[in-house]
JSON list of C-alpha atoms in Angstrom, two decimals:
[
{"chain": "A", "resi": 1, "resn": "SER", "atom": "CA", "xyz": [12.14, 14.69, -14.62]},
{"chain": "A", "resi": 2, "resn": "ASN", "atom": "CA", "xyz": [14.66, 17.16, -15.72]},
{"chain": "A", "resi": 3, "resn": "SER", "atom": "CA", "xyz": [16.21, 17.32, -12.23]},
{"chain": "A", "resi": 4, "resn": "LYS", "atom": "CA", "xyz": [16.81, 13.58, -12.35]},
{"chain": "A", "resi": 5, "resn": "ILE", "atom": "CA", "xyz": [18.41, 13.81, -15.80]},
{"chain": "A", "resi": 6, "resn": "ILE", "atom": "CA", "xyz": [20.62, 16.58, -14.68]},
{"chain": "A", "resi": 7, "resn": "GLY", "atom": "CA", "xyz": [21.54, 14.64, -11.52]},
{"chain": "A", "resi": 8, "resn": "HIS", "atom": "CA", "xyz": [22.40, 11.46, -13.57]},
{"chain": "A", "resi": 9, "resn": "ARG", "atom": "CA", "xyz": [24.57, 13.53, -15.91]},
{"chain": "A", "resi": 10, "resn": "CYS", "atom": "CA", "xyz": [26.40, 15.23, -12.96]},
{"chain": "A", "resi": 11, "resn": "LEU", "atom": "CA", "xyz": [27.06, 11.74, -11.39]},
{"chain": "A", "resi": 12, "resn": "ALA", "atom": "CA", "xyz": [28.41, 10.37, -14.70]},
{"chain": "A", "resi": 13, "resn": "PHE", "atom": "CA", "xyz": [30.57, 13.38, -15.17]},
{"chain": "A", "resi": 14, "resn": "GLY", "atom": "CA", "xyz": [31.95, 13.25, -11.63]},
{"chain": "A", "resi": 15, "resn": "LEU", "atom": "CA", "xyz": [32.78, 9.56, -11.83]},
{"chain": "A", "resi": 16, "resn": "THR", "atom": "CA", "xyz": [34.66, 9.87, -15.06]},
{"chain": "A", "resi": 17, "resn": "ILE", "atom": "CA", "xyz": [36.51, 12.95, -13.80]},
{"chain": "A", "resi": 18, "resn": "GLU", "atom": "CA", "xyz": [37.80, 10.69, -10.97]},
{"chain": "A", "resi": 19, "resn": "LEU", "atom": "CA", "xyz": [39.18, 8.40, -13.61]},
{"chain": "A", "resi": 20, "resn": "CYS", "atom": "CA", "xyz": [40.64, 11.28, -15.60]},
{"chain": "A", "resi": 21, "resn": "ARG", "atom": "CA", "xyz": [42.34, 12.79, -12.58]},
{"chain": "A", "resi": 22, "resn": "VAL", "atom": "CA", "xyz": [44.14, 9.65, -11.88]},
{"chain": "A", "resi": 23, "resn": "ILE", "atom": "CA", "xyz": [45.37, 8.69, -15.32]},
{"chain": "A", "resi": 24, "resn": "ASP", "atom": "CA", "xyz": [45.81, 12.29, -16.70]},
{"chain": "A", "resi": 25, "resn": "TRP", "atom": "CA", "xyz": [43.68, 11.67, -19.78]},
{"chain": "A", "resi": 26, "resn": "ASN", "atom": "CA", "xyz": [44.52, 15.02, -21.15]},
{"chain": "A", "resi": 27, "resn": "CYS", "atom": "CA", "xyz": [41.77, 16.53, -18.96]},
{"chain": "A", "resi": 28, "resn": "GLY", "atom": "CA", "xyz": [43.70, 19.63, -18.01]},
{"chain": "A", "resi": 29, "resn": "PRO", "atom": "CA", "xyz": [45.87, 19.88, -14.83]},
{"chain": "A", "resi": 30, "resn": "LEU", "atom": "CA", "xyz": [44.15, 16.88, -13.23]},
{"chain": "A", "resi": 31, "resn": "MET", "atom": "CA", "xyz": [47.19, 14.58, -12.89]},
{"chain": "A", "resi": 32, "resn": "TRP", "atom": "CA", "xyz": [47.59, 13.22, -9.39]},
{"chain": "A", "resi": 33, "resn": "PRO", "atom": "CA", "xyz": [48.94, 16.27, -7.53]},
{"chain": "A", "resi": 34, "resn": "PHE", "atom": "CA", "xyz": [51.35, 14.39, -5.36]},
{"chain": "A", "resi": 35, "resn": "LYS", "atom": "CA", "xyz": [53.44, 12.69, -8.05]},
{"chain": "A", "resi": 36, "resn": "ARG", "atom": "CA", "xyz": [56.62, 14.59, -7.77]},
{"chain": "A", "resi": 37, "resn": "ARG", "atom": "CA", "xyz": [58.46, 16.05, -10.73]},
{"chain": "A", "resi": 38, "resn": "ALA", "atom": "CA", "xyz": [62.13, 15.79, -11.47]},
{"chain": "A", "resi": 39, "resn": "PRO", "atom": "CA", "xyz": [64.07, 18.95, -10.46]},
{"chain": "A", "resi": 40, "resn": "ASP", "atom": "CA", "xyz": [64.34, 21.53, -13.16]},
{"chain": "A", "resi": 41, "resn": "ALA", "atom": "CA", "xyz": [67.64, 20.89, -14.90]},
{"chain": "A", "resi": 42, "resn": "ASP", "atom": "CA", "xyz": [68.51, 24.51, -15.35]},
{"chain": "A", "resi": 43, "resn": "VAL", "atom": "CA", "xyz": [68.51, 25.14, -11.63]},
{"chain": "A", "resi": 44, "resn": "ALA", "atom": "CA", "xyz": [69.04, 21.89, -9.86]},
{"chain": "A", "resi": 45, "resn": "ASN", "atom": "CA", "xyz": [72.04, 20.82, -11.88]},
{"chain": "A", "resi": 46, "resn": "SER", "atom": "CA", "xyz": [74.82, 23.20, -10.95]},
{"chain": "A", "resi": 47, "resn": "SER", "atom": "CA", "xyz": [77.18, 21.81, -13.64]},
{"chain": "A", "resi": 48, "resn": "SER", "atom": "CA", "xyz": [74.85, 21.96, -16.61]},
{"chain": "A", "resi": 49, "resn": "GLY", "atom": "CA", "xyz": [72.36, 24.63, -15.76]},
{"chain": "A", "resi": 50, "resn": "PRO", "atom": "CA", "xyz": [74.36, 27.76, -14.76]},
{"chain": "A", "resi": 51, "resn": "SER", "atom": "CA", "xyz": [77.26, 26.90, -17.10]},
{"chain": "A", "resi": 52, "resn": "ALA", "atom": "CA", "xyz": [74.87, 26.61, -19.98]},
{"chain": "A", "resi": 53, "resn": "LYS", "atom": "CA", "xyz": [73.47, 29.99, -19.16]},
{"chain": "A", "resi": 54, "resn": "ARG", "atom": "CA", "xyz": [77.04, 31.40, -18.92]},
{"chain": "A", "resi": 55, "resn": "ALA", "atom": "CA", "xyz": [77.79, 29.95, -22.37]},
{"chain": "A", "resi": 56, "resn": "ARG", "atom": "CA", "xyz": [74.75, 31.62, -23.84]},
{"chain": "A", "resi": 57, "resn": "HIS", "atom": "CA", "xyz": [75.74, 35.02, -22.43]},
{"chain": "A", "resi": 58, "resn": "SER", "atom": "CA", "xyz": [79.39, 34.81, -23.35]},
{"chain": "A", "resi": 59, "resn": "GLY", "atom": "CA", "xyz": [80.25, 37.37, -25.99]},
{"chain": "A", "resi": 60, "resn": "SER", "atom": "CA", "xyz": [76.83, 39.05, -25.52]},
{"chain": "A", "resi": 61, "resn": "GLY", "atom": "CA", "xyz": [78.40, 42.49, -24.65]},
{"chain": "A", "resi": 62, "resn": "GLU", "atom": "CA", "xyz": [77.47, 42.27, -21.00]},
{"chain": "A", "resi": 63, "resn": "GLY", "atom": "CA", "xyz": [80.15, 43.06, -18.40]},
{"chain": "A", "resi": 64, "resn": "SER", "atom": "CA", "xyz": [82.67, 40.30, -18.06]},
{"chain": "A", "resi": 65, "resn": "GLU", "atom": "CA", "xyz": [84.73, 41.76, -15.29]},
{"chain": "A", "resi": 66, "resn": "GLY", "atom": "CA", "xyz": [85.78, 39.14, -12.73]},
{"chain": "A", "resi": 67, "resn": "GLY", "atom": "CA", "xyz": [85.11, 36.18, -15.06]},
{"chain": "A", "resi": 68, "resn": "GLY", "atom": "CA", "xyz": [81.40, 36.83, -15.94]},
{"chain": "A", "resi": 69, "resn": "SER", "atom": "CA", "xyz": [78.51, 39.22, -15.76]},
{"chain": "A", "resi": 70, "resn": "ALA", "atom": "CA", "xyz": [76.69, 40.04, -12.49]},
{"chain": "A", "resi": 71, "resn": "LYS", "atom": "CA", "xyz": [73.73, 38.01, -13.89]},
{"chain": "A", "resi": 72, "resn": "ASP", "atom": "CA", "xyz": [75.90, 34.92, -14.42]},
{"chain": "A", "resi": 73, "resn": "LYS", "atom": "CA", "xyz": [77.35, 35.23, -11.00]},
{"chain": "A", "resi": 74, "resn": "VAL", "atom": "CA", "xyz": [73.92, 35.25, -9.40]},
{"chain": "A", "resi": 75, "resn": "LEU", "atom": "CA", "xyz": [72.75, 32.28, -11.47]},
{"chain": "A", "resi": 76, "resn": "GLY", "atom": "CA", "xyz": [75.78, 30.31, -10.56]},
{"chain": "A", "resi": 77, "resn": "SER", "atom": "CA", "xyz": [75.98, 31.21, -6.93]},
{"chain": "A", "resi": 78, "resn": "GLN", "atom": "CA", "xyz": [75.82, 28.55, -4.25]},
{"chain": "A", "resi": 79, "resn": "GLU", "atom": "CA", "xyz": [73.29, 30.58, -2.36]},
{"chain": "A", "resi": 80, "resn": "LEU", "atom": "CA", "xyz": [70.76, 30.38, -5.17]},
{"chain": "A", "resi": 81, "resn": "LEU", "atom": "CA", "xyz": [71.30, 26.64, -5.57]},
{"chain": "A", "resi": 82, "resn": "ASP", "atom": "CA", "xyz": [70.96, 26.17, -1.78]},
{"chain": "A", "resi": 83, "resn": "ALA", "atom": "CA", "xyz": [67.69, 28.16, -1.75]},
{"chain": "A", "resi": 84, "resn": "GLN", "atom": "CA", "xyz": [66.34, 26.09, -4.59]},
{"chain": "A", "resi": 85, "resn": "LEU", "atom": "CA", "xyz": [67.25, 22.89, -2.76]},
{"chain": "A", "resi": 86, "resn": "GLU", "atom": "CA", "xyz": [65.53, 24.06, 0.37]},
{"chain": "A", "resi": 87, "resn": "LEU", "atom": "CA", "xyz": [62.39, 24.89, -1.64]},
{"chain": "A", "resi": 88, "resn": "GLN", "atom": "CA", "xyz": [62.39, 21.37, -3.19]},
{"chain": "A", "resi": 89, "resn": "LEU", "atom": "CA", "xyz": [62.82, 19.75, 0.30]},
{"chain": "A", "resi": 90, "resn": "LEU", "atom": "CA", "xyz": [59.81, 21.74, 1.60]},
{"chain": "A", "resi": 91, "resn": "ASP", "atom": "CA", "xyz": [57.81, 20.60, -1.37]},
{"chain": "A", "resi": 92, "resn": "GLU", "atom": "CA", "xyz": [58.69, 17.05, -0.53]},
{"chain": "A", "resi": 93, "resn": "ARG", "atom": "CA", "xyz": [57.62, 17.50, 3.09]},
{"chain": "A", "resi": 94, "resn": "CYS", "atom": "CA", "xyz": [54.42, 19.17, 1.91]},
{"chain": "A", "resi": 95, "resn": "ALA", "atom": "CA", "xyz": [53.67, 16.28, -0.42]},
{"chain": "A", "resi": 96, "resn": "GLU", "atom": "CA", "xyz": [54.28, 13.73, 2.39]},
{"chain": "A", "resi": 97, "resn": "GLU", "atom": "CA", "xyz": [51.88, 15.55, 4.77]},
{"chain": "A", "resi": 98, "resn": "GLN", "atom": "CA", "xyz": [49.24, 16.01, 2.01]},
{"chain": "A", "resi": 99, "resn": "ILE", "atom": "CA", "xyz": [49.33, 12.38, 0.96]},
{"chain": "A", "resi": 100, "resn": "SER", "atom": "CA", "xyz": [48.93, 11.26, 4.61]},
{"chain": "A", "resi": 101, "resn": "ILE", "atom": "CA", "xyz": [45.77, 13.36, 4.84]},
{"chain": "A", "resi": 102, "resn": "GLN", "atom": "CA", "xyz": [44.60, 12.09, 1.49]},
{"chain": "A", "resi": 103, "resn": "GLN", "atom": "CA", "xyz": [45.09, 8.44, 2.48]},
{"chain": "A", "resi": 104, "resn": "ARG", "atom": "CA", "xyz": [43.14, 9.00, 5.70]},
{"chain": "A", "resi": 105, "resn": "TYR", "atom": "CA", "xyz": [40.16, 10.48, 3.79]},
{"chain": "A", "resi": 106, "resn": "ASP", "atom": "CA", "xyz": [40.39, 7.76, 1.10]},
{"chain": "A", "resi": 107, "resn": "GLN", "atom": "CA", "xyz": [39.75, 5.24, 3.85]},
{"chain": "A", "resi": 108, "resn": "LEU", "atom": "CA", "xyz": [36.74, 7.26, 5.14]},
{"chain": "A", "resi": 109, "resn": "ARG", "atom": "CA", "xyz": [35.39, 7.49, 1.62]},
{"chain": "A", "resi": 110, "resn": "ARG", "atom": "CA", "xyz": [35.91, 3.86, 0.63]},
{"chain": "A", "resi": 111, "resn": "PRO", "atom": "CA", "xyz": [32.59, 2.54, 2.16]},
{"chain": "A", "resi": 112, "resn": "TYR", "atom": "CA", "xyz": [30.67, 5.16, 0.15]},
{"chain": "A", "resi": 113, "resn": "PHE", "atom": "CA", "xyz": [32.54, 4.29, -3.02]},
{"chain": "A", "resi": 114, "resn": "ASP", "atom": "CA", "xyz": [31.59, 0.57, -2.46]},
{"chain": "A", "resi": 115, "resn": "LYS", "atom": "CA", "xyz": [27.99, 1.51, -1.74]},
{"chain": "A", "resi": 116, "resn": "ARG", "atom": "CA", "xyz": [27.84, 3.66, -4.86]},
{"chain": "A", "resi": 117, "resn": "GLY", "atom": "CA", "xyz": [29.40, 1.02, -6.95]},
{"chain": "A", "resi": 118, "resn": "GLU", "atom": "CA", "xyz": [26.88, -1.64, -5.84]},
{"chain": "A", "resi": 119, "resn": "LYS", "atom": "CA", "xyz": [23.95, 0.73, -6.65]},
{"chain": "A", "resi": 120, "resn": "LEU", "atom": "CA", "xyz": [25.35, 1.55, -10.13]},
{"chain": "A", "resi": 121, "resn": "LYS", "atom": "CA", "xyz": [25.54, -2.19, -10.97]},
{"chain": "A", "resi": 122, "resn": "HIS", "atom": "CA", "xyz": [21.76, -2.09, -11.27]},
{"chain": "A", "resi": 123, "resn": "VAL", "atom": "CA", "xyz": [21.77, 0.69, -13.86]},
{"chain": "A", "resi": 124, "resn": "PRO", "atom": "CA", "xyz": [22.05, -0.95, -17.28]},
{"chain": "A", "resi": 125, "resn": "GLY", "atom": "CA", "xyz": [24.64, 0.56, -19.49]},
{"chain": "A", "resi": 126, "resn": "PHE", "atom": "CA", "xyz": [25.66, 3.15, -16.97]},
{"chain": "A", "resi": 127, "resn": "TRP", "atom": "CA", "xyz": [29.45, 3.07, -17.49]},
{"chain": "A", "resi": 128, "resn": "LYS", "atom": "CA", "xyz": [29.06, 2.97, -21.29]},
{"chain": "A", "resi": 129, "resn": "SER", "atom": "CA", "xyz": [26.93, 6.12, -21.10]},
{"chain": "A", "resi": 130, "resn": "ALA", "atom": "CA", "xyz": [29.33, 7.80, -18.69]},
{"chain": "A", "resi": 131, "resn": "LEU", "atom": "CA", "xyz": [32.48, 7.08, -20.71]},
{"chain": "A", "resi": 132, "resn": "CYS", "atom": "CA", "xyz": [30.98, 7.71, -24.12]},
{"chain": "A", "resi": 133, "resn": "GLY", "atom": "CA", "xyz": [29.07, 10.83, -23.03]},
{"chain": "A", "resi": 134, "resn": "HIS", "atom": "CA", "xyz": [32.00, 12.49, -21.30]},
{"chain": "A", "resi": 135, "resn": "PRO", "atom": "CA", "xyz": [32.96, 15.87, -22.85]},
{"chain": "A", "resi": 136, "resn": "PHE", "atom": "CA", "xyz": [36.58, 14.71, -23.18]},
{"chain": "A", "resi": 137, "resn": "ARG", "atom": "CA", "xyz": [35.46, 11.82, -25.45]},
{"chain": "A", "resi": 138, "resn": "LEU", "atom": "CA", "xyz": [37.26, 9.13, -23.54]},
{"chain": "A", "resi": 139, "resn": "ALA", "atom": "CA", "xyz": [35.89, 6.16, -25.59]},
{"chain": "A", "resi": 140, "resn": "ALA", "atom": "CA", "xyz": [36.52, 5.15, -29.16]},
{"chain": "A", "resi": 141, "resn": "PRO", "atom": "CA", "xyz": [33.55, 4.16, -31.44]},
{"chain": "A", "resi": 142, "resn": "PHE", "atom": "CA", "xyz": [34.82, 0.55, -31.91]},
{"chain": "A", "resi": 143, "resn": "GLU", "atom": "CA", "xyz": [34.71, -0.24, -28.21]},
{"chain": "A", "resi": 144, "resn": "VAL", "atom": "CA", "xyz": [31.21, 1.03, -27.43]},
{"chain": "A", "resi": 145, "resn": "GLU", "atom": "CA", "xyz": [29.75, -2.54, -27.50]},
{"chain": "A", "resi": 146, "resn": "ALA", "atom": "CA", "xyz": [32.44, -3.75, -25.09]},
{"chain": "A", "resi": 147, "resn": "LEU", "atom": "CA", "xyz": [31.84, -0.81, -22.70]},
{"chain": "A", "resi": 148, "resn": "GLU", "atom": "CA", "xyz": [28.17, -1.92, -22.58]},
{"chain": "A", "resi": 149, "resn": "HIS", "atom": "CA", "xyz": [29.31, -4.92, -20.50]},
{"chain": "A", "resi": 150, "resn": "ILE", "atom": "CA", "xyz": [31.15, -2.94, -17.80]},
{"chain": "A", "resi": 151, "resn": "ILE", "atom": "CA", "xyz": [29.26, -3.21, -14.57]},
{"chain": "A", "resi": 152, "resn": "GLU", "atom": "CA", "xyz": [31.84, -1.69, -12.23]},
{"chain": "A", "resi": 153, "resn": "LEU", "atom": "CA", "xyz": [34.78, 0.68, -12.56]},
{"chain": "A", "resi": 154, "resn": "ASP", "atom": "CA", "xyz": [36.72, 1.24, -9.36]},
{"chain": "A", "resi": 155, "resn": "VAL", "atom": "CA", "xyz": [39.69, 3.70, -8.99]},
{"chain": "A", "resi": 156, "resn": "ARG", "atom": "CA", "xyz": [41.77, 3.18, -5.91]},
{"chain": "A", "resi": 157, "resn": "GLU", "atom": "CA", "xyz": [44.14, 6.07, -5.38]},
{"chain": "A", "resi": 158, "resn": "ASN", "atom": "CA", "xyz": [47.14, 6.34, -3.02]},
{"chain": "A", "resi": 159, "resn": "VAL", "atom": "CA", "xyz": [47.69, 2.61, -2.51]},
{"chain": "A", "resi": 160, "resn": "ASP", "atom": "CA", "xyz": [51.03, 3.70, -1.10]},
{"chain": "A", "resi": 161, "resn": "ARG", "atom": "CA", "xyz": [52.69, 6.91, 0.07]},
{"chain": "A", "resi": 162, "resn": "LYS", "atom": "CA", "xyz": [53.97, 7.79, -3.36]},
{"chain": "A", "resi": 163, "resn": "GLY", "atom": "CA", "xyz": [50.58, 8.12, -4.99]},
{"chain": "A", "resi": 164, "resn": "SER", "atom": "CA", "xyz": [50.40, 4.80, -6.83]},
{"chain": "A", "resi": 165, "resn": "TYR", "atom": "CA", "xyz": [46.93, 3.74, -7.98]},
{"chain": "A", "resi": 166, "resn": "GLU", "atom": "CA", "xyz": [45.01, 0.93, -9.62]},
{"chain": "A", "resi": 167, "resn": "VAL", "atom": "CA", "xyz": [41.89, 0.77, -11.75]},
{"chain": "A", "resi": 168, "resn": "CYS", "atom": "CA", "xyz": [39.67, -2.28, -11.59]},
{"chain": "A", "resi": 169, "resn": "VAL", "atom": "CA", "xyz": [37.08, -2.98, -14.29]},
{"chain": "A", "resi": 170, "resn": "LYS", "atom": "CA", "xyz": [34.45, -5.76, -14.00]},
{"chain": "A", "resi": 171, "resn": "PHE", "atom": "CA", "xyz": [32.38, -7.06, -16.87]},
{"chain": "A", "resi": 172, "resn": "SER", "atom": "CA", "xyz": [29.02, -8.71, -16.83]},
{"chain": "A", "resi": 173, "resn": "GLU", "atom": "CA", "xyz": [28.58, -12.48, -16.96]},
{"chain": "A", "resi": 174, "resn": "ASP", "atom": "CA", "xyz": [26.90, -12.29, -20.39]},
{"chain": "A", "resi": 175, "resn": "ASN", "atom": "CA", "xyz": [30.04, -10.68, -21.93]},
{"chain": "A", "resi": 176, "resn": "SER", "atom": "CA", "xyz": [30.88, -12.79, -24.95]},
{"chain": "A", "resi": 177, "resn": "LEU", "atom": "CA", "xyz": [33.78, -10.59, -26.14]},
{"chain": "A", "resi": 178, "resn": "PHE", "atom": "CA", "xyz": [36.41, -11.29, -23.47]},
{"chain": "A", "resi": 179, "resn": "LYS", "atom": "CA", "xyz": [37.20, -14.28, -21.27]},
{"chain": "A", "resi": 180, "resn": "GLU", "atom": "CA", "xyz": [38.00, -12.24, -18.17]},
{"chain": "A", "resi": 181, "resn": "ARG", "atom": "CA", "xyz": [35.26, -10.94, -15.86]},
{"chain": "A", "resi": 182, "resn": "SER", "atom": "CA", "xyz": [37.51, -8.69, -13.89]},
{"chain": "A", "resi": 183, "resn": "VAL", "atom": "CA", "xyz": [40.79, -6.96, -14.87]},
{"chain": "A", "resi": 184, "resn": "VAL", "atom": "CA", "xyz": [43.12, -4.60, -12.96]},
{"chain": "A", "resi": 185, "resn": "LYS", "atom": "CA", "xyz": [45.74, -2.08, -14.12]},
{"chain": "A", "resi": 186, "resn": "LYS", "atom": "CA", "xyz": [48.13, -0.89, -11.46]},
{"chain": "A", "resi": 187, "resn": "VAL", "atom": "CA", "xyz": [50.61, 1.96, -11.67]},
{"chain": "A", "resi": 188, "resn": "THR", "atom": "CA", "xyz": [53.34, 2.07, -9.07]},
{"chain": "A", "resi": 189, "resn": "PHE", "atom": "CA", "xyz": [55.48, 5.20, -8.58]},
{"chain": "A", "resi": 190, "resn": "HIS", "atom": "CA", "xyz": [58.97, 4.46, -7.19]},
{"chain": "A", "resi": 191, "resn": "ASP", "atom": "CA", "xyz": [60.22, 7.99, -7.25]},
{"chain": "A", "resi": 192, "resn": "ALA", "atom": "CA", "xyz": [59.63, 11.31, -9.17]},
{"chain": "A", "resi": 193, "resn": "VAL", "atom": "CA", "xyz": [60.65, 9.90, -12.54]},
{"chain": "A", "resi": 194, "resn": "THR", "atom": "CA", "xyz": [60.38, 6.07, -12.20]},
{"chain": "A", "resi": 195, "resn": "GLU", "atom": "CA", "xyz": [57.20, 4.04, -12.43]},
{"chain": "A", "resi": 196, "resn": "GLN", "atom": "CA", "xyz": [56.10, 0.51, -12.97]},
{"chain": "A", "resi": 197, "resn": "VAL", "atom": "CA", "xyz": [52.99, -0.26, -14.94]},
{"chain": "A", "resi": 198, "resn": "GLU", "atom": "CA", "xyz": [51.12, -3.62, -14.68]},
{"chain": "A", "resi": 199, "resn": "ALA", "atom": "CA", "xyz": [48.78, -3.61, -17.58]},
{"chain": "A", "resi": 200, "resn": "ALA", "atom": "CA", "xyz": [45.44, -5.32, -17.48]},
{"chain": "A", "resi": 201, "resn": "THR", "atom": "CA", "xyz": [45.06, -8.55, -19.42]},
{"chain": "A", "resi": 202, "resn": "LEU", "atom": "CA", "xyz": [42.11, -9.01, -21.82]},
{"chain": "A", "resi": 203, "resn": "THR", "atom": "CA", "xyz": [41.72, -12.23, -23.77]},
{"chain": "A", "resi": 204, "resn": "ALA", "atom": "CA", "xyz": [39.36, -12.34, -26.73]},
{"chain": "A", "resi": 205, "resn": "ALA", "atom": "CA", "xyz": [36.58, -14.89, -26.51]},
{"chain": "A", "resi": 206, "resn": "SER", "atom": "CA", "xyz": [35.37, -14.35, -30.04]},
{"chain": "A", "resi": 207, "resn": "ASP", "atom": "CA", "xyz": [36.47, -13.02, -33.39]},
{"chain": "A", "resi": 208, "resn": "HIS", "atom": "CA", "xyz": [34.65, -9.78, -32.70]},
{"chain": "A", "resi": 209, "resn": "GLY", "atom": "CA", "xyz": [36.49, -9.51, -29.33]},
{"chain": "A", "resi": 210, "resn": "SER", "atom": "CA", "xyz": [39.81, -10.01, -31.23]},
{"chain": "A", "resi": 211, "resn": "GLU", "atom": "CA", "xyz": [38.87, -7.16, -33.62]},
{"chain": "A", "resi": 212, "resn": "ILE", "atom": "CA", "xyz": [38.08, -4.84, -30.75]},
{"chain": "A", "resi": 213, "resn": "LEU", "atom": "CA", "xyz": [41.41, -5.55, -28.94]},
{"chain": "A", "resi": 214, "resn": "ALA", "atom": "CA", "xyz": [43.35, -5.16, -32.22]},
{"chain": "A", "resi": 215, "resn": "SER", "atom": "CA", "xyz": [41.80, -1.72, -32.73]},
{"chain": "A", "resi": 216, "resn": "ALA", "atom": "CA", "xyz": [42.40, -0.72, -29.08]},
{"chain": "A", "resi": 217, "resn": "ARG", "atom": "CA", "xyz": [46.07, -1.53, -29.33]},
{"chain": "A", "resi": 218, "resn": "GLY", "atom": "CA", "xyz": [46.48, 0.86, -32.27]},
{"chain": "A", "resi": 219, "resn": "THR", "atom": "CA", "xyz": [44.39, 3.73, -30.95]},
{"chain": "A", "resi": 220, "resn": "GLN", "atom": "CA", "xyz": [45.57, 6.58, -28.78]},
{"chain": "A", "resi": 221, "resn": "ARG", "atom": "CA", "xyz": [42.23, 7.50, -27.33]},
{"chain": "A", "resi": 222, "resn": "SER", "atom": "CA", "xyz": [40.51, 4.32, -25.97]},
{"chain": "A", "resi": 223, "resn": "VAL", "atom": "CA", "xyz": [39.43, 3.11, -22.62]},
{"chain": "A", "resi": 224, "resn": "LEU", "atom": "CA", "xyz": [40.33, -0.55, -23.33]},
{"chain": "A", "resi": 225, "resn": "GLY", "atom": "CA", "xyz": [43.50, 0.60, -25.12]},
{"chain": "A", "resi": 226, "resn": "TRP", "atom": "CA", "xyz": [44.67, 2.37, -21.98]},
{"chain": "A", "resi": 227, "resn": "LEU", "atom": "CA", "xyz": [43.80, -0.60, -19.76]},
{"chain": "A", "resi": 228, "resn": "ILE", "atom": "CA", "xyz": [45.92, -3.04, -21.75]},
{"chain": "A", "resi": 229, "resn": "SER", "atom": "CA", "xyz": [48.78, -0.54, -22.44]},
{"chain": "A", "resi": 230, "resn": "ARG", "atom": "CA", "xyz": [51.93, -0.17, -20.43]},
{"chain": "A", "resi": 231, "resn": "GLN", "atom": "CA", "xyz": [51.56, 3.63, -20.18]},
{"chain": "A", "resi": 232, "resn": "SER", "atom": "CA", "xyz": [50.30, 5.34, -17.09]},
{"chain": "A", "resi": 233, "resn": "VAL", "atom": "CA", "xyz": [49.11, 8.45, -18.81]},
{"chain": "A", "resi": 234, "resn": "GLY", "atom": "CA", "xyz": [46.06, 8.47, -21.05]},
{"chain": "A", "resi": 235, "resn": "THR", "atom": "CA", "xyz": [46.38, 10.37, -24.41]},
{"chain": "A", "resi": 236, "resn": "THR", "atom": "CA", "xyz": [43.96, 11.81, -26.81]},
{"chain": "A", "resi": 237, "resn": "ALA", "atom": "CA", "xyz": [44.33, 12.01, -30.55]}
]
């Protein structure tokens, strides 16, 4: 019926959005919200930020009485820098509290994720349809045959308190393209700007499998390409 078709499409869209949100596959502002950004250089760095602004304003005709304009004095004031630091510290505390809540609910949701995954294993070609039919066009044409063999795609978020995650992909036993039946890609965030990526390993089991992997390594937008790459963020062409 039409209601079942719409339901299946909504399920596929929701599942792939979960993947997009984690790896930021250019799906809008869906990157993991608790990954902290580096402080803004213009404000957080008191030596380069305000001085750079002062350099730009020098000779601009604004008042220079007392060694600089009133605007420059405000931008370079310790009070402004202290206020910015306090805001950043509050953001840090907020992120810590948010991720604690998120981890608690991730644990509550895990049994339902597992149950859903077991059910979807019995739907032939589900993950190929979900990935290929997504409006953000996640899959490349050359890998469609390989995606047909995916029987499980599991995204585990917040494996630590810094928002690290891992994506596990399982292939069917009749997969003749790759030797592996299960691969995992893990991204570990050490701080706001440092991360460690453990790429998945796929080994070709046939010439056709080798061709698919070769194409995946040279393509920006590819499910398999992202899995075997050492980049945490997915890209689109």
